[in-house]
Amino acid sequence: MRLHKVYHRFSLFSLTSPPFLPHPSSTLFSSYSPSFLSSKRCRISSSTPPSTLNPFLQTMSTSRLHNLVPLAAIATEDAAGPNGSTATPEDDELNSGYRLPPAEIRDIVDAPPLPALSFSPQRDKILFLKRRSLPPLSELAKPEDKLAGVRIDGKSNTRSRMSFYTGIGIHDLRDDGTLGPEKLIHGFPDGSKLNFVTWSTDGRHLAFSIRQDQEEEDDVGSKLRVWVADVETGKAKPLFQSPDVFLNAIFDNYVWVNDSTLLVCTIPASRGKPPKKPLVPSGPKIQSNEQKTVVQVRTFQDLLKDEYDEDLFEYYATSQLLLVSLDGSVKLFGEPALYTSLDPSPDQKYILLTSLHRPFSFTVPCGRFPKRIDLWSAADGKFLRTLCDLPVAEDIPIAFNSVRKGMRSLNWRADKPSTLYWVETQDGGDAKVEVSPRDIVYTQAAEGEDHPSIFHKLDLRYGGISWCDDSLALIYESWYKTRRVRTWLVSPGKSSNENPPAPRLLFDRSSEDVYSDPGSPMLRRTPDGTYVIAKFKKEDKQATYLLLNGNGATPEGNIPFLDLFDIDTGEKERIWHSDKEKYYESVVALMSDQKEGELQVNELKVLTSKESKTENTQYYIQRWPERKACQITRFPHPYPQLASLQKEMVRYERKDGVQLTATLYLPPGYDPTRDGPLPCLVWSYPGEFKNKEAAGQVRGSPNEFAGIGPTSPLLWLARRFAVLSGPTIPIIGEGKEEANDRYVEQLVASAEAAVEEVIRRGVAHPGKIAIGGHSYGAFMTANLLAHAPHLFSCGIARSGAYNRTLTPFGFQNEDRTLWEATDTYIKMSPFMSADKIKKPILLIHGEEDNNSGTLTMQSDRFFNALKGHGALSRLVVLPNFVFPTPVKKKKVLMKPKQLLPLVVVRLKTLELILFITIQDHHFDLSGLGRS
């Protein structure tokens, strides 16, 4: 049987793990325990996590799980263990392949995926970008090159492991809020994989890439070609007449320059074969610091190692730019280079080209390589001038808010035809240097000005600008150490007057104080396709208003709102808020911005979402003044078997008085009086705060839909477990105190409070509570088993880092080095307390983990430490696997550079699925005894 038949799409139910847990009501439960392993120019990239919306996808009638076969059927050679030791008979028994999850889990994760959505620039059409299920193991096992912090699929000349779409459907959005019949984009080959779907600025065309993964000796079939489709007819055709023009998608790929022309990064036609690795090294690998430069960097992965890596990275990343029209005419644009960004000006006259160049670095990833930004004419492809050429940035201090020296955040003003702006640090990029101002923002016309103008000076670190017009822009600055964030209101067009209006401080608050968050200004689309702050007028009043869209954090949970904000007086009027009793509603996008000029409040139209604990997210168009909401989607419940699950936001107190919250989930139909306490899984992730009040604020809503992703701990509800999700674990460092100096003490106190709460409620069995987490949550898990063994029966630590001496130049939110805070690094490292861990622990790690700091070696060494002390433990390393980064369900808010009215407004699913069990008759994690 062939390996490609093993589908990663549903599970990697590893036979390195024992059989799945029986039902809690089973008489066998005493031997078992809970477990979990749990734009540019209107671009919609398939790498963006997809929305959960799609009433149009046909439900799959059969599961693909029958394609999963045991890997034991594949012949393998004996191999040495992690330390070169020979595998033991016990290891041979464990390393026998993959298993399926039980039916109740499989039914949840084996659901057809739902598409991503995007509205057209004119808001009159909606794209449904259709997806397939998760990839087979054979696809994950494809060779990849790890170069300069980037993982590359050499056959397709793209980033490796890219997700993709299988089709595009278009629906008209009618005036009454209903959707018209689906029209499919057609004309491309069956089985094509689609990526980088983009709207033209006028909304008449779509561009997208296609690959077919055909097995050809020269790999031509795997490379990407660019296609375009007419939105009205749905007919698609290749953009290039020649079949030998391929997309280079390592960095940026293509961008609409105007309604009928694209600038495309292509593989140079004369590139040839990739460089071959020399059989004999040309010499030793030498790095030196003879200048005694202080270079402190965090633990990056996949860095360049030698000259061959440098050549290979340059080979794959080099593009030839082509300017191509929809009629097929093609023009060379510049010379081949390592282009990373293509940015047309709003008036379509100029293009900013950002590129990397040698000398490369073996110490930092490519984002810190030498970088040049050039200004070009869009019409004739003429080079105009170099705006900056920055050297390699190996010496950025590790202190938070430290930045690269020189020009940064160079971009076009969204409200002007072709005006540039950027920021330059005044502290040498070192956040530890005290200086005023710390950052200066400059502006300059693309041509005609010899010197830039100072736009604004900032004493904190620059955090971005929202442009509106000559009378209004908002500038943001922040400082991590104090958590201070400030918003300034400035008048961009009046800076040259003799007495220009002074910048006005609009908001000055702590980023941790979510109750004081005023919200963000809603943006509108301009005719040039950029996004600027929307200004409103109200009835007969002369005042000018902004529309602030906020999460509305309160002690009762989030209650999203829209506020009319008078920019002159600062007065606010709440014109909309979520139904706080049953539903969670939020504003996703402004839909009434087609006409030019100031908008009227009584003509306001917005897209909102609405959900409840048991009702899937639906989307509505709301219009003023009648405030009538038209529902435009009707999506079914994704897992009806859990439709009646019980969800409650619980509040409790830590022994030092800090208020804590968590979300408690209970299985459908569960009654604590009738059914008694359940086995319980606690899944969490610590956070750092500067004060107790902020740490105790409530975040999230009790009315949000319980989205269950394929690695979610909520899957255990189907096995009749209680799940305490996201109990707050605040690590507080007030004043000059660093939070991590009392990390263990506060970690244990938070965990004790959570466990006491679920036991007090009678929903959790005191002897059957498991602790688990991912990444920093895995670090938390190991520490709790070492320092609070009385709380938990077992633990699941996924993709963690356990020895902080292996991340000596900072980790997470710690910016002191090992040598500055040696005692803290040692005390925080569960590796140093491996002899204290007596409860069973399952370590899980993806073999190809590329997250900074969490090298797979961390789990390998921690397991050896545990094994050296006789701990009941198991390490599962998953071949070819990278754990997806968990994301909270959220909406994607538009930013000034984003030209998408809506892109993937809900993130509820992750790309890969993994179920690892923790117990069998050999390995019992219940803490209740071994059979």
GROMACS .gro file of N, CA, C and O in nm, residues 530-597:
model
  272
  530THR      N    1  -0.738   5.255  -0.228
  530THR     CA    2  -0.679   5.259  -0.095
  530THR      C    3  -0.790   5.271   0.009
  530THR      O    4  -0.908   5.288  -0.026
  531TYR      N    5  -0.752   5.265   0.137
  531TYR     CA    6  -0.848   5.279   0.244
  531TYR      C    7  -0.809   5.394   0.335
  531TYR      O    8  -0.694   5.405   0.378
  532VAL      N    9  -0.906   5.481   0.365
  532VAL     CA   10  -0.883   5.597   0.450
  532VAL      C   11  -0.993   5.603   0.556
  532VAL      O   12  -1.095   5.534   0.546
  533ILE      N   13  -0.972   5.686   0.658
  533ILE     CA   14  -1.071   5.702   0.764
  533ILE      C   15  -1.199   5.760   0.705
  533ILE      O   16  -1.197   5.856   0.627
  534ALA      N   17  -1.312   5.703   0.742
  534ALA     CA   18  -1.443   5.752   0.696
  534ALA      C   19  -1.489   5.865   0.787
  534ALA      O   20  -1.489   5.852   0.909
  535LYS      N   21  -1.530   5.977   0.726
  535LYS     CA   22  -1.585   6.091   0.801
  535LYS      C   23  -1.735   6.099   0.775
  535LYS      O   24  -1.781   6.074   0.662
  536PHE      N   25  -1.810   6.136   0.879
  536PHE     CA   26  -1.956   6.136   0.870
  536PHE      C   27  -2.013   6.271   0.910
  536PHE      O   28  -1.955   6.345   0.991
  537LYS      N   29  -2.129   6.301   0.853
  537LYS     CA   30  -2.213   6.414   0.895
  537LYS      C   31  -2.343   6.358   0.951
  537LYS      O   32  -2.392   6.254   0.906
  538LYS      N   33  -2.401   6.433   1.046
  538LYS     CA   34  -2.522   6.387   1.110
  538LYS      C   35  -2.632   6.491   1.097
  538LYS      O   36  -2.620   6.602   1.151
  539GLU      N   37  -2.738   6.457   1.024
  539GLU     CA   38  -2.856   6.541   1.006
  539GLU      C   39  -2.816   6.687   0.982
  539GLU      O   40  -2.738   6.715   0.894
  540ASP      N   41  -2.866   6.777   1.069
  540ASP     CA   42  -2.844   6.919   1.048
  540ASP      C   43  -2.721   6.973   1.122
  540ASP      O   44  -2.694   7.093   1.117
  541LYS      N   45  -2.648   6.888   1.189
  541LYS     CA   46  -2.533   6.935   1.266
  541LYS      C   47  -2.413   6.957   1.176
  541LYS      O   48  -2.393   6.888   1.077
  542GLN      N   49  -2.332   7.056   1.213
  542GLN     CA   50  -2.215   7.091   1.133
  542GLN      C   51  -2.091   7.011   1.173
  542GLN      O   52  -1.991   7.014   1.104
  543ALA      N   53  -2.099   6.943   1.285
  543ALA     CA   54  -1.983   6.870   1.336
  543ALA      C   55  -1.944   6.756   1.240
  543ALA      O   56  -2.026   6.703   1.165
  544THR      N   57  -1.816   6.719   1.246
  544THR     CA   58  -1.765   6.606   1.170
  544THR      C   59  -1.737   6.491   1.266
  544THR      O   60  -1.677   6.511   1.372
  545TYR      N   61  -1.781   6.372   1.227
  545TYR     CA   62  -1.773   6.257   1.316
  545TYR      C   63  -1.688   6.146   1.253
  545TYR      O   64  -1.682   6.130   1.131
  546LEU      N   65  -1.624   6.070   1.340
  546LEU     CA   66  -1.566   5.942   1.303
  546LEU      C   67  -1.656   5.834   1.359
  546LEU      O   68  -1.730   5.855   1.455
  547LEU      N   69  -1.646   5.716   1.301
  547LEU     CA   70  -1.724   5.602   1.348
  547LEU      C   71  -1.626   5.504   1.412
  547LEU      O   72  -1.545   5.441   1.343
  548LEU      N   73  -1.629   5.494   1.544
  548LEU     CA   74  -1.538   5.408   1.618
  548LEU      C   75  -1.601   5.271   1.640
  548LEU      O   76  -1.710   5.261   1.697
  549ASN      N   77  -1.532   5.169   1.598
  549ASN     CA   78  -1.578   5.031   1.607
  549ASN      C   79  -1.496   4.962   1.716
  549ASN      O   80  -1.374   4.948   1.703
  550GLY      N   81  -1.560   4.921   1.826
  550GLY     CA   82  -1.486   4.865   1.937
  550GLY      C   83  -1.538   4.731   1.983
  550GLY      O   84  -1.652   4.693   1.958
  551ASN      N   85  -1.451   4.659   2.057
  551ASN     CA   86  -1.490   4.529   2.113
  551ASN      C   87  -1.582   4.544   2.232
  551ASN      O   88  -1.656   4.452   2.266
  552GLY      N   89  -1.576   4.659   2.299
  552GLY     CA   90  -1.665   4.683   2.411
  552GLY      C   91  -1.644   4.592   2.529
  552GLY      O   92  -1.740   4.537   2.583
  553ALA      N   93  -1.518   4.575   2.572
  553ALA     CA   94  -1.490   4.491   2.688
  553ALA      C   95  -1.555   4.549   2.813
  553ALA      O   96  -1.543   4.668   2.841
  554THR      N   97  -1.625   4.465   2.888
  554THR     CA   98  -1.692   4.504   3.012
  554THR      C   99  -1.677   4.391   3.113
  554THR      O  100  -1.638   4.278   3.076
  555PRO      N  101  -1.708   4.415   3.240
  555PRO     CA  102  -1.704   4.306   3.338
  555PRO      C  103  -1.800   4.191   3.305
  555PRO      O  104  -1.784   4.081   3.357
  556GLU      N  105  -1.899   4.215   3.219
  556GLU     CA  106  -1.992   4.109   3.177
  556GLU      C  107  -1.948   4.040   3.048
  556GLU      O  108  -2.019   3.954   2.996
  557GLY      N  109  -1.833   4.080   2.996
  557GLY     CA  110  -1.787   4.026   2.868
  557GLY      C  111  -1.792   4.131   2.760
  557GLY      O  112  -1.842   4.243   2.780
  558ASN      N  113  -1.741   4.098   2.643
  558ASN     CA  114  -1.738   4.194   2.532
  558ASN      C  115  -1.877   4.223   2.479
  558ASN      O  116  -1.955   4.131   2.452
  559ILE      N  117  -1.906   4.352   2.460
  559ILE     CA  118  -2.030   4.397   2.398
  559ILE      C  119  -1.991   4.495   2.288
  559ILE      O  120  -1.980   4.616   2.312
  560PRO      N  121  -1.961   4.446   2.167
  560PRO     CA  122  -1.914   4.534   2.060
  560PRO      C  123  -2.009   4.651   2.035
  560PRO      O  124  -2.130   4.641   2.056
  561PHE      N  125  -1.951   4.762   1.985
  561PHE     CA  126  -2.028   4.885   1.969
  561PHE      C  127  -1.982   4.964   1.849
  561PHE      O  128  -1.872   4.941   1.794
  562LEU      N  129  -2.065   5.060   1.808
  562LEU     CA  130  -2.029   5.167   1.715
  562LEU      C  131  -2.058   5.299   1.784
  562LEU      O  132  -2.169   5.322   1.832
  563ASP      N  133  -1.957   5.386   1.790
  563ASP     CA  134  -1.973   5.518   1.848
  563ASP      C  135  -1.950   5.626   1.743
  563ASP      O  136  -1.853   5.617   1.666
  564LEU      N  137  -2.040   5.726   1.740
  564LEU     CA  138  -2.013   5.848   1.665
  564LEU      C  139  -1.924   5.936   1.752
  564LEU      O  140  -1.961   5.970   1.865
  565PHE      N  141  -1.808   5.971   1.699
  565PHE     CA  142  -1.710   6.046   1.777
  565PHE      C  143  -1.689   6.183   1.714
  565PHE      O  144  -1.645   6.193   1.599
  566ASP      N  145  -1.722   6.288   1.787
  566ASP     CA  146  -1.703   6.425   1.742
  566ASP      C  147  -1.555   6.458   1.755
  566ASP      O  148  -1.501   6.464   1.866
  567ILE      N  149  -1.486   6.481   1.643
  567ILE     CA  150  -1.342   6.500   1.648
  567ILE      C  151  -1.302   6.635   1.709
  567ILE      O  152  -1.187   6.654   1.747
  568ASP      N  153  -1.398   6.728   1.718
  568ASP     CA  154  -1.366   6.859   1.777
  568ASP      C  155  -1.388   6.859   1.928
  568ASP      O  156  -1.305   6.911   2.003
  569THR      N  157  -1.499   6.802   1.973
  569THR     CA  158  -1.532   6.807   2.116
  569THR      C  159  -1.494   6.680   2.191
  569THR      O  160  -1.485   6.681   2.314
  570GLY      N  161  -1.474   6.570   2.120
  570GLY     CA  162  -1.445   6.443   2.185
  570GLY      C  163  -1.568   6.374   2.240
  570GLY      O  164  -1.556   6.269   2.304
  571GLU      N  165  -1.685   6.429   2.215
  571GLU     CA  166  -1.808   6.367   2.263
  571GLU      C  167  -1.843   6.243   2.180
  571GLU      O  168  -1.816   6.238   2.061
  572LYS      N  169  -1.904   6.145   2.247
  572LYS     CA  170  -1.940   6.019   2.181
  572LYS      C  171  -2.089   5.994   2.194
  572LYS      O  172  -2.151   6.027   2.294
  573GLU      N  173  -2.142   5.931   2.089
  573GLU     CA  174  -2.281   5.886   2.091
  573GLU      C  175  -2.284   5.743   2.041
  573GLU      O  176  -2.240   5.715   1.929
  574ARG      N  177  -2.336   5.653   2.121
  574ARG     CA  178  -2.342   5.512   2.081
  574ARG      C  179  -2.463   5.491   1.992
  574ARG      O  180  -2.576   5.507   2.034
  575ILE      N  181  -2.438   5.454   1.866
  575ILE     CA  182  -2.548   5.437   1.771
  575ILE      C  183  -2.582   5.289   1.748
  575ILE      O  184  -2.680   5.258   1.683
  576TRP      N  185  -2.497   5.201   1.802
  576TRP     CA  186  -2.525   5.057   1.787
  576TRP      C  187  -2.442   4.981   1.890
  576TRP      O  188  -2.329   5.019   1.923
  577HIS      N  189  -2.500   4.872   1.942
  577HIS     CA  190  -2.422   4.782   2.026
  577HIS      C  191  -2.481   4.642   2.015
  577HIS      O  192  -2.596   4.623   1.974
  578SER      N  193  -2.403   4.546   2.052
  578SER     CA  194  -2.443   4.406   2.042
  578SER      C  195  -2.552   4.374   2.143
  578SER      O  196  -2.563   4.435   2.249
  579ASP      N  197  -2.632   4.274   2.108
  579ASP     CA  198  -2.729   4.218   2.202
  579ASP      C  199  -2.650   4.138   2.306
  579ASP      O  200  -2.594   4.033   2.276
  580LYS      N  201  -2.643   4.189   2.426
  580LYS     CA  202  -2.559   4.125   2.528
  580LYS      C  203  -2.629   4.011   2.601
  580LYS      O  204  -2.564   3.936   2.675
  581GLU      N  205  -2.759   3.996   2.584
  581GLU     CA  206  -2.832   3.893   2.659
  581GLU      C  207  -2.810   3.754   2.601
  581GLU      O  208  -2.785   3.658   2.673
  582LYS      N  209  -2.820   3.740   2.469
  582LYS     CA  210  -2.811   3.608   2.408
  582LYS      C  211  -2.706   3.599   2.298
  582LYS      O  212  -2.643   3.495   2.282
  583TYR      N  213  -2.688   3.708   2.224
  583TYR     CA  214  -2.604   3.702   2.104
  583TYR      C  215  -2.473   3.780   2.122
  583TYR      O  216  -2.462   3.868   2.207
  584TYR      N  217  -2.380   3.743   2.037
  584TYR     CA  218  -2.257   3.820   2.023
  584TYR      C  219  -2.255   3.872   1.879
  584TYR      O  220  -2.249   3.794   1.784
  585GLU      N  221  -2.265   4.003   1.864
  585GLU     CA  222  -2.266   4.066   1.733
  585GLU      C  223  -2.146   4.159   1.720
  585GLU      O  224  -2.101   4.217   1.819
  586SER      N  225  -2.098   4.177   1.599
  586SER     CA  226  -1.989   4.270   1.577
  586SER      C  227  -1.999   4.328   1.437
  586SER      O  228  -2.059   4.268   1.347
  587VAL      N  229  -1.939   4.446   1.420
  587VAL     CA  230  -1.937   4.513   1.291
  587VAL      C  231  -1.812   4.471   1.216
  587VAL      O  232  -1.700   4.482   1.268
  588VAL      N  233  -1.830   4.422   1.095
  588VAL     CA  234  -1.720   4.367   1.017
  588VAL      C  235  -1.664   4.467   0.918
  588VAL      O  236  -1.543   4.484   0.906
  589ALA      N  237  -1.752   4.538   0.845
  589ALA     CA  238  -1.704   4.628   0.740
  589ALA      C  239  -1.808   4.734   0.709
  589ALA      O  240  -1.928   4.712   0.726
  590LEU      N  241  -1.759   4.847   0.660
  590LEU     CA  242  -1.845   4.954   0.611
  590LEU      C  243  -1.886   4.922   0.468
  590LEU      O  244  -1.802   4.889   0.385
  591MET      N  245  -2.015   4.930   0.438
  591MET     CA  246  -2.065   4.891   0.307
  591MET      C  247  -2.124   5.009   0.229
  591MET      O  248  -2.173   4.991   0.117
  592SER      N  249  -2.120   5.130   0.285
  592SER     CA  250  -2.184   5.246   0.219
  592SER      C  251  -2.082   5.352   0.182
  592SER      O  252  -2.101   5.470   0.206
  593ASP      N  253  -1.970   5.310   0.125
  593ASP     CA  254  -1.863   5.405   0.097
  593ASP      C  255  -1.835   5.421  -0.052
  593ASP      O  256  -1.727   5.464  -0.091
  594GLN      N  257  -1.932   5.387  -0.138
  594GLN     CA  258  -1.906   5.395  -0.281
  594GLN      C  259  -1.898   5.539  -0.333
  594GLN      O  260  -1.819   5.571  -0.419
  595LYS      N  261  -1.983   5.626  -0.279
  595LYS     CA  262  -1.983   5.762  -0.331
  595LYS      C  263  -1.875   5.844  -0.264
  595LYS      O  264  -1.835   5.820  -0.150
  596GLU      N  265  -1.827   5.947  -0.335
  596GLU     CA  266  -1.725   6.034  -0.280
  596GLU      C  267  -1.787   6.136  -0.186
  596GLU      O  268  -1.908   6.156  -0.182
  597GLY      N  269  -1.698   6.205  -0.111
  597GLY     CA  270  -1.746   6.307  -0.018
  597GLY      C  271  -1.778   6.248   0.118
  597GLY      O  272  -1.766   6.127   0.141
   0.00000   0.00000   0.00000
